[in-house]
Structures are given as structure tokens and as C-alpha cells.
Amino acid sequence: MPAFPVGRHLLATRVVLASGIAVLLAMPGADAHAQFGKLKKMGADAIKDKAKEKVAGKDTPEAAKSGAAVEGSKAAAADSKPVAMTLNASQLDLMLAALAPMAADAEKATQANRMKSDHTAKRKAAEKCMQDGQVAMSAGRMPAPTAAGQARSVQLSKEAERLQLVANAALTDGNRRTWAFAQDSASAMQMQAAVLGIGFKCDFAITPPAVMEREYGTYGMSGDLPVGQSSVPASARATFTKYQFSLLRERIALFALLSVDPTLKAGKQGVFDDDERAALTARMADIQKLLPFFKNGTLRWKTEEDLSTW
């Protein structure tokens, strides 16, 4: 089996698409004009259909992208549970208890993101090292490989070959997690073996396991939560509607953000009455723990994407 079947499949797809576009461009003027006319008609029909949906009261996907508050009327109508948006002490206690495990997961994500940034920087440094070495070789400045380096190169090559077989087998079996781990390790070892064998002092490292686990193990290849698993504790889902949880979380986040930047344009959801402010202030210590994750986006609060499974 080829070492990189996915890449070849993508390349083949691009070739087919490019060929199709080339055929369309090569059509005689009248045919090409007719095809363009069809495309214009399809676009016009789509606009008419969208207008009909608005008249009928249907929401378009674009209408749901501007934050949690936009979906209020739709969510309230679709949900039989009462929807109260004023923050009080009991609601805050329930919300903060629900957000605590989500914040713990956000902390793991934040750490993984830092490790990923560090690894990306090291990878770029290793690639630059290899490029500089190639330039030096072309200028006649040959590196001097050591016996230890060459021995390590042979060892890494054998291990990379073994892992490549594991990756190929996992891809055939549809085990994307095993494929991702094995392919990453095999690729890094192949590069490291190559530079050591020549005598370059470049450091090609495997991706940190915590980063791989975050991207491929726990959350799947796409980064989405596994099907059927909610990020919100069952107790919170039994108490709040999805829209209610989303909007209360948004208001808690805005209060936290306003505490460090009072000039923030928070909109009407960032306006709190005296009772709300008193309840929020009394729980400021717990809210401040969430602030870093609201700020860096690992704890969502602007959208409901993480609540797709409720």
C-alpha cells in the first residue's frame, strides 16, 4: 500500500476538477455562454427561494451566526421549558457548577494549544536547519556525520518502517486514530533518520501525545465532539433549555470580560440590573477562574456550536 494514500486521493480529485474546468473553458463561445446562463438562472432561483423562506418565517443558516441571542425566538418557541434570562443566585450556582467541567476541558485544550504552537515552531526551525544544510552542501561544505549519529539513523529508519506498516494497516481498517499517531511518528522518524545519516544537527520531533490525543483521540479527525456526547452535564440539561444555557453563559462571560475591560461593547446582554450585579459579584472568585478561557476562546460563549448535541 502507498505510504500516503490520502494525499494521492486528494491529488487525483484536484486533477479531475481541474480537467472539468478546462473542458468548460475550452467550449465554443455559444456553449460556454449557455452554460453561464444556466448558472445565472440557478443563482437567481436560489435568491427567490431564500426570499420565499423569509416570507414564510423560516430561518436561514446565516441568521444563526451572530451569537447566542439571535436564536432566542426560535429556541423559545421550539422548547416547552420556561426560558428565564435574568441571572439570579440559584441560576448562577447551577451554571457555574455546569461550567466547571467545561472549564477543566478548556484548560486541557489551552495547554494542548500551547504545546502545538511550540511544536510548530520547533518543526519550522528543523526545516530551516535542513534547508541551510542543503545550501551548505551545494556550496561544497559537507557535514561530518558521526558514528553515533549514523547508528541512530539506522535505528530510526527501521522503527519508521515498522510504524508506516502500522499506519497503512490502520488506514485500511478505518482506524483513523491509530493511523494518525503512527503516521506522525513514522514521518518524524524518517526525517530525523535522514538528517542524522547525512550529518545535519536538525531536530525533527514527533507531535506531543497530548496534542495528538486532543486532535485525534478524544475529538476525532474533524475536531468535533463524538456523536451522541454532550459537553454539558446532564444536571444542567435537565434544568435549562439549550438556548437558556447558551444565553446565560454568554451573560456570565460578558460580566467577566467587562470586569477587566469596562469599555467592552457588550450590547444589551452585557447590561445587568442591581440584583444581577450583586449575585455575580458574590461569585466573582469562581467567575474569574473561567475568564482566561472565555478570553482565549477555548470555553465557547459566543455561539452554540459546542451545544449541537444537547
Coordinates of N, CA, C and O in Angstrom, one line a residue, residues 1-130:
M1 N 0.8 -1.2 0.0 CA 0.0 0.0 0.0 C 0.9 1.2 0.0 O 1.9 1.3 0.7
P2 N 0.5 2.3 -0.7 CA 1.3 3.6 -0.8 C 1.4 4.2 0.6 O 0.5 4.1 1.4
A3 N 2.5 4.9 0.9 CA 2.6 5.5 2.2 C 1.6 6.6 2.5 O 1.2 6.8 3.6
F4 N 1.2 7.3 1.5 CA 0.3 8.4 1.7 C -0.9 8.4 0.8 O -1.1 9.2 -0.1
P5 N -1.8 7.4 0.9 CA -2.9 7.2 0.0 C -3.9 8.3 0.1 O -4.5 8.7 -0.9
V6 N -4.0 9.0 1.2 CA -5.0 10.1 1.4 C -4.5 11.2 0.5 O -5.3 11.9 -0.3
G7 N -3.2 11.6 0.5 CA -2.7 12.7 -0.3 C -2.9 12.4 -1.8 O -3.2 13.3 -2.5
R8 N -2.7 11.1 -2.2 CA -2.8 10.8 -3.6 C -4.3 10.9 -4.0 O -4.6 11.3 -5.1
H9 N -5.2 10.5 -3.1 CA -6.6 10.7 -3.4 C -7.0 12.1 -3.6 O -7.7 12.5 -4.6
L10 N -6.5 13.0 -2.8 CA -6.8 14.4 -2.9 C -6.2 15.0 -4.2 O -6.8 15.8 -4.9
L11 N -5.0 14.5 -4.5 CA -4.3 15.0 -5.8 C -5.2 14.6 -7.0 O -5.4 15.3 -7.9
A12 N -5.6 13.3 -6.9 CA -6.4 12.8 -8.1 C -7.7 13.6 -8.2 O -8.2 13.9 -9.3
T13 N -8.3 14.0 -7.1 CA -9.6 14.7 -7.1 C -9.3 16.1 -7.7 O -10.1 16.6 -8.5
R14 N -8.2 16.7 -7.3 CA -7.9 18.1 -7.9 C -7.7 18.0 -9.4 O -8.1 18.9 -10.1
V15 N -7.0 16.9 -9.8 CA -6.8 16.7 -11.3 C -8.1 16.6 -12.0 O -8.3 17.2 -13.1
V16 N -9.0 15.8 -11.5 CA -10.4 15.7 -12.1 C -11.1 17.0 -12.2 O -11.7 17.4 -13.2
L17 N -11.0 17.8 -11.0 CA -11.7 19.1 -11.0 C -11.1 20.0 -12.0 O -11.8 20.7 -12.7
A18 N -9.7 20.0 -12.1 CA -9.0 20.9 -13.0 C -9.4 20.6 -14.4 O -9.6 21.4 -15.3
S19 N -9.5 19.2 -14.7 CA -9.8 18.8 -16.1 C -11.2 19.3 -16.4 O -11.5 19.7 -17.6
G20 N -12.2 19.2 -15.5 CA -13.5 19.6 -15.7 C -13.6 21.1 -16.1 O -14.3 21.5 -17.0
I21 N -12.9 21.9 -15.3 CA -12.9 23.3 -15.5 C -12.2 23.6 -16.9 O -12.7 24.5 -17.6
A22 N -11.2 22.9 -17.2 CA -10.5 23.1 -18.5 C -11.5 22.8 -19.7 O -11.5 23.6 -20.7
V23 N -12.3 21.8 -19.5 CA -13.2 21.4 -20.6 C -14.3 22.5 -20.8 O -14.6 22.9 -21.9
L24 N -14.8 23.1 -19.6 CA -15.7 24.2 -19.7 C -15.2 25.4 -20.4 O -15.8 26.0 -21.2
L25 N -13.9 25.7 -20.0 CA -13.3 26.9 -20.7 C -13.0 26.7 -22.1 O -12.9 27.7 -22.9
A26 N -12.8 25.4 -22.5 CA -12.5 25.1 -23.9 C -13.7 25.1 -24.8 O -13.6 24.9 -26.0
M27 N -14.9 25.2 -24.3 CA -16.2 25.1 -25.1 C -16.2 26.2 -26.1 O -15.7 27.3 -25.8
P28 N -16.9 26.0 -27.2 CA -17.1 27.1 -28.1 C -17.9 28.2 -27.4 O -18.6 28.0 -26.4
G29 N -17.8 29.5 -28.0 CA -18.4 30.6 -27.3 C -19.8 30.4 -27.0 O -20.3 30.8 -25.9
A30 N -20.7 29.9 -27.9 CA -22.1 29.8 -27.7 C -22.4 28.8 -26.5 O -23.2 29.1 -25.7
D31 N -21.7 27.7 -26.5 CA -21.9 26.7 -25.5 C -21.5 27.2 -24.1 O -22.2 27.0 -23.1
A32 N -20.4 27.9 -24.1 CA -19.9 28.4 -22.8 C -20.9 29.5 -22.3 O -21.2 29.6 -21.1
H33 N -21.4 30.3 -23.3 CA -22.4 31.3 -22.9 C -23.7 30.7 -22.3 O -24.3 31.1 -21.3
A34 N -24.1 29.6 -22.9 CA -25.3 28.9 -22.5 C -25.1 28.3 -21.1 O -26.0 28.4 -20.2
Q35 N -23.9 27.7 -20.8 CA -23.6 27.2 -19.5 C -23.6 28.3 -18.5 O -24.1 28.2 -17.4
F36 N -23.1 29.5 -18.8 CA -23.0 30.6 -17.9 C -24.4 31.1 -17.6 O -24.8 31.5 -16.5
G37 N -25.3 31.1 -18.7 CA -26.7 31.5 -18.5 C -27.4 30.6 -17.5 O -28.2 31.0 -16.7
K38 N -27.1 29.3 -17.6 CA -27.7 28.3 -16.6 C -27.3 28.6 -15.2 O -28.1 28.6 -14.3
L39 N -26.0 28.9 -15.0 CA -25.5 29.3 -13.7 C -26.2 30.5 -13.2 O -26.5 30.6 -12.0
K40 N -26.4 31.5 -14.0 CA -27.0 32.8 -13.6 C -28.5 32.5 -13.2 O -29.0 33.0 -12.2
K41 N -29.2 31.6 -13.9 CA -30.5 31.3 -13.6 C -30.6 30.5 -12.3 O -31.5 30.8 -11.4
M42 N -29.7 29.6 -12.0 CA -29.6 28.9 -10.8 C -29.5 29.8 -9.6 O -30.1 29.7 -8.5
G43 N -28.6 30.8 -9.8 CA -28.4 31.8 -8.7 C -29.6 32.6 -8.4 O -30.0 32.9 -7.3
A44 N -30.3 33.0 -9.5 CA -31.5 33.8 -9.4 C -32.6 33.0 -8.7 O -33.3 33.5 -7.8
D45 N -32.7 31.7 -9.0 CA -33.7 30.9 -8.4 C -33.4 30.7 -6.9 O -34.3 30.7 -6.1
A46 N -32.1 30.6 -6.6 CA -31.8 30.4 -5.2 C -32.1 31.7 -4.4 O -32.6 31.6 -3.2
I47 N -31.9 32.9 -5.0 CA -32.3 34.1 -4.3 C -33.8 34.2 -4.1 O -34.3 34.6 -3.0
K48 N -34.6 33.8 -5.1 CA -36.1 33.8 -5.0 C -36.5 32.8 -3.9 O -37.4 33.1 -3.1
D49 N -35.9 31.6 -3.8 CA -36.2 30.6 -2.8 C -36.0 31.2 -1.4 O -36.7 31.0 -0.5
K50 N -34.8 31.9 -1.2 CA -34.5 32.4 0.1 C -35.5 33.5 0.5 O -35.9 33.6 1.6
A51 N -35.9 34.3 -0.5 CA -36.9 35.3 -0.2 C -38.2 34.7 0.3 O -38.9 35.2 1.2
K52 N -38.6 33.6 -0.4 CA -39.9 32.9 0.0 C -39.7 32.4 1.4 O -40.7 32.4 2.2
E53 N -38.6 31.8 1.8 CA -38.4 31.3 3.1 C -38.5 32.4 4.2 O -39.1 32.2 5.2
K54 N -38.0 33.6 3.8 CA -38.2 34.7 4.8 C -39.6 35.1 5.0 O -40.1 35.4 6.1
V55 N -40.4 35.1 3.9 CA -41.8 35.5 3.9 C -42.5 34.4 4.8 O -43.4 34.7 5.6
A56 N -42.1 33.2 4.6 CA -42.8 32.1 5.3 C -42.3 32.0 6.8 O -42.8 31.2 7.6
G57 N -41.3 32.8 7.2 CA -40.8 32.8 8.6 C -39.8 31.8 8.9 O -39.5 31.5 10.0
K58 N -39.2 31.2 7.8 CA -38.1 30.2 8.1 C -36.8 30.9 8.3 O -36.5 31.9 7.7
D59 N -36.0 30.3 9.2 CA -34.6 30.9 9.4 C -33.6 30.3 8.5 O -33.7 29.1 8.2
T60 N -32.7 31.1 8.0 CA -31.6 30.6 7.1 C -30.4 30.4 8.0 O -30.3 30.9 9.1
P61 N -29.5 29.5 7.5 CA -28.3 29.2 8.3 C -27.5 30.5 8.7 O -27.0 30.6 9.8
E62 N -27.5 31.5 7.8 CA -26.8 32.7 8.1 C -27.4 33.5 9.2 O -26.7 34.3 9.9
A63 N -28.7 33.3 9.5 CA -29.3 34.1 10.5 C -28.9 33.6 11.9 O -29.2 34.3 12.9
A64 N -28.2 32.5 12.0 CA -27.9 32.0 13.3 C -26.4 32.1 13.7 O -25.9 31.5 14.6
K65 N -25.7 33.0 13.0 CA -24.3 33.1 13.1 C -23.8 34.2 14.0 O -22.6 34.4 14.2
S66 N -24.7 35.1 14.5 CA -24.2 36.3 15.1 C -24.2 36.2 16.7 O -24.2 37.2 17.3
G67 N -24.3 35.0 17.2 CA -24.2 34.9 18.7 C -25.4 34.2 19.2 O -26.4 33.9 18.5
A68 N -25.4 33.9 20.5 CA -26.4 33.1 21.1 C -27.8 33.8 21.1 O -28.8 33.2 20.9
A69 N -27.8 35.1 21.3 CA -29.0 35.8 21.5 C -29.9 35.8 20.2 O -31.1 35.9 20.4
V70 N -29.3 35.7 19.1 CA -30.1 35.7 17.8 C -31.1 34.6 17.7 O -32.1 34.7 17.0
E71 N -30.9 33.5 18.3 CA -31.7 32.3 18.2 C -32.8 32.3 19.2 O -33.5 31.3 19.4
G72 N -33.0 33.3 20.0 CA -34.0 33.3 21.1 C -35.4 32.9 20.7 O -35.9 32.0 21.3
S73 N -36.0 33.7 19.8 CA -37.4 33.4 19.5 C -37.6 32.0 19.0 O -38.5 31.3 19.3
K74 N -36.7 31.5 18.1 CA -36.8 30.1 17.6 C -36.7 29.1 18.7 O -37.5 28.2 18.8
A75 N -35.7 29.3 19.6 CA -35.4 28.3 20.6 C -36.6 28.3 21.6 O -37.0 27.3 22.1
A76 N -37.1 29.5 22.0 CA -38.2 29.6 22.9 C -39.4 28.9 22.4 O -40.2 28.3 23.1
A77 N -39.7 29.1 21.1 CA -40.9 28.5 20.5 C -40.8 27.0 20.4 O -41.8 26.3 20.6
A78 N -39.6 26.5 20.2 CA -39.4 25.1 20.0 C -39.3 24.3 21.3 O -39.4 23.1 21.3
D79 N -39.0 25.0 22.4 CA -38.8 24.4 23.7 C -40.0 24.6 24.6 O -40.5 25.7 24.7
S80 N -40.4 23.6 25.3 CA -41.6 23.7 26.2 C -41.2 24.2 27.5 O -42.0 24.6 28.3
K81 N -39.9 24.1 27.9 CA -39.4 24.6 29.2 C -39.4 26.1 29.3 O -39.2 26.8 28.3
P82 N -39.7 26.6 30.5 CA -39.7 28.1 30.6 C -38.3 28.6 30.4 O -37.3 28.0 30.8
V83 N -38.2 29.8 29.8 CA -36.9 30.4 29.5 C -36.8 31.7 30.2 O -37.4 32.7 29.8
A84 N -36.0 31.8 31.3 CA -35.8 33.0 32.1 C -34.4 33.4 31.9 O -33.5 32.7 32.1
M85 N -34.2 34.6 31.4 CA -32.8 35.1 31.1 C -32.2 36.0 32.1 O -31.1 36.5 32.0
T86 N -32.9 36.3 33.2 CA -32.4 37.1 34.3 C -31.6 36.2 35.2 O -32.0 35.2 35.7
L87 N -30.3 36.7 35.5 CA -29.4 35.9 36.3 C -29.8 36.1 37.8 O -29.9 37.2 38.3
N88 N -30.0 35.0 38.5 CA -30.2 35.1 40.0 C -29.2 34.1 40.7 O -28.5 33.4 40.0
A89 N -29.2 34.1 42.0 CA -28.3 33.3 42.7 C -28.3 31.9 42.4 O -27.3 31.2 42.2
S90 N -29.6 31.3 42.4 CA -29.7 29.8 42.2 C -29.3 29.5 40.8 O -28.6 28.4 40.6
Q91 N -29.7 30.3 39.8 CA -29.3 30.0 38.4 C -27.7 30.0 38.3 O -27.1 29.2 37.6
L92 N -27.1 31.0 38.9 CA -25.7 31.2 38.8 C -25.0 30.0 39.4 O -24.0 29.5 38.9
D93 N -25.5 29.5 40.6 CA -24.9 28.3 41.2 C -24.9 27.1 40.2 O -23.9 26.4 40.1
L94 N -26.1 26.9 39.6 CA -26.2 25.8 38.7 C -25.3 26.0 37.4 O -24.7 25.0 37.0
M95 N -25.3 27.2 36.9 CA -24.5 27.5 35.7 C -23.0 27.3 36.0 O -22.3 26.7 35.2
L96 N -22.5 27.8 37.2 CA -21.1 27.7 37.5 C -20.7 26.2 37.7 O -19.6 25.8 37.4
A97 N -21.6 25.5 38.3 CA -21.3 24.0 38.5 C -21.3 23.3 37.2 O -20.4 22.4 37.0
A98 N -22.1 23.7 36.2 CA -22.0 23.1 34.9 C -20.8 23.6 34.1 O -20.3 22.8 33.3
L99 N -20.4 24.8 34.3 CA -19.2 25.3 33.5 C -17.9 24.8 34.1 O -16.9 24.9 33.3
A100 N -17.9 24.4 35.3 CA -16.6 23.9 35.9 C -16.0 22.8 35.1 O -14.8 22.9 34.8
P101 N -16.7 21.7 34.8 CA -16.0 20.6 34.0 C -15.7 21.1 32.6 O -14.7 20.6 32.0
M102 N -16.5 22.0 32.0 CA -16.2 22.5 30.7 C -14.9 23.4 30.7 O -14.1 23.4 29.8
A103 N -14.7 24.1 31.9 CA -13.5 24.9 32.0 C -12.3 24.0 32.2 O -11.2 24.3 31.7
A104 N -12.5 22.9 32.9 CA -11.4 21.9 33.0 C -10.9 21.4 31.7 O -9.8 21.2 31.4
D105 N -11.9 21.1 30.8 CA -11.6 20.7 29.5 C -11.0 21.8 28.6 O -10.1 21.5 27.9
A106 N -11.4 23.0 28.9 CA -10.8 24.1 28.2 C -9.4 24.3 28.6 O -8.5 24.7 27.8
E107 N -9.1 24.0 29.9 CA -7.7 24.1 30.4 C -6.8 23.1 29.6 O -5.7 23.4 29.2
K108 N -7.3 21.9 29.5 CA -6.5 20.9 28.7 C -6.3 21.4 27.3 O -5.3 21.2 26.7
A109 N -7.4 21.9 26.7 CA -7.3 22.4 25.3 C -6.2 23.6 25.2 O -5.5 23.6 24.3
T110 N -6.3 24.5 26.2 CA -5.3 25.6 26.2 C -3.9 25.1 26.3 O -3.0 25.5 25.6
Q111 N -3.6 24.1 27.2 CA -2.3 23.5 27.3 C -1.9 22.8 26.0 O -0.7 22.9 25.6
A112 N -2.8 22.1 25.4 CA -2.5 21.4 24.1 C -2.2 22.4 23.0 O -1.3 22.2 22.2
N113 N -2.9 23.5 23.0 CA -2.7 24.6 22.0 C -1.3 25.2 22.2 O -0.6 25.5 21.2
R114 N -0.9 25.4 23.5 CA 0.5 25.9 23.7 C 1.5 24.9 23.2 O 2.5 25.3 22.6
M115 N 1.3 23.6 23.5 CA 2.3 22.6 23.1 C 2.3 22.5 21.5 O 3.4 22.3 21.0
K116 N 1.1 22.7 20.9 CA 1.1 22.6 19.5 C 1.8 23.8 18.9 O 2.6 23.6 17.9
S117 N 1.7 25.0 19.5 CA 2.4 26.2 19.0 C 3.9 26.0 19.1 O 4.7 26.3 18.2
D118 N 4.4 25.4 20.3 CA 5.8 25.2 20.5 C 6.3 24.1 19.5 O 7.4 24.3 18.9
H119 N 5.5 23.1 19.3 CA 5.9 22.0 18.3 C 6.0 22.6 16.9 O 7.0 22.3 16.2
T120 N 5.1 23.4 16.5 CA 5.1 24.0 15.2 C 6.3 24.9 15.0 O 7.0 24.9 13.9
A121 N 6.7 25.7 16.0 CA 7.9 26.5 16.0 C 9.2 25.6 15.8 O 10.1 25.9 15.0
K122 N 9.2 24.5 16.6 CA 10.4 23.6 16.5 C 10.5 23.0 15.1 O 11.5 22.8 14.6
R123 N 9.3 22.6 14.6 CA 9.3 22.0 13.3 C 9.8 22.9 12.2 O 10.6 22.5 11.3
K124 N 9.4 24.2 12.3 CA 9.9 25.2 11.3 C 11.4 25.4 11.5 O 12.1 25.6 10.5
A125 N 11.9 25.4 12.7 CA 13.3 25.5 12.9 C 14.1 24.3 12.3 O 15.2 24.5 11.7
A126 N 13.5 23.1 12.5 CA 14.2 21.9 11.9 C 14.2 22.0 10.4 O 15.2 21.6 9.8
E127 N 13.1 22.4 9.8 CA 13.1 22.6 8.3 C 14.0 23.6 7.8 O 14.7 23.4 6.8
K128 N 14.1 24.7 8.6 CA 15.1 25.8 8.2 C 16.5 25.2 8.3 O 17.4 25.5 7.5
C129 N 16.8 24.4 9.4 CA 18.1 23.8 9.6 C 18.5 22.9 8.4 O 19.6 23.0 7.9
M130 N 17.5 22.2 7.9 CA 17.7 21.3 6.8 C 18.0 22.0 5.5 O 18.9 21.7 4.7

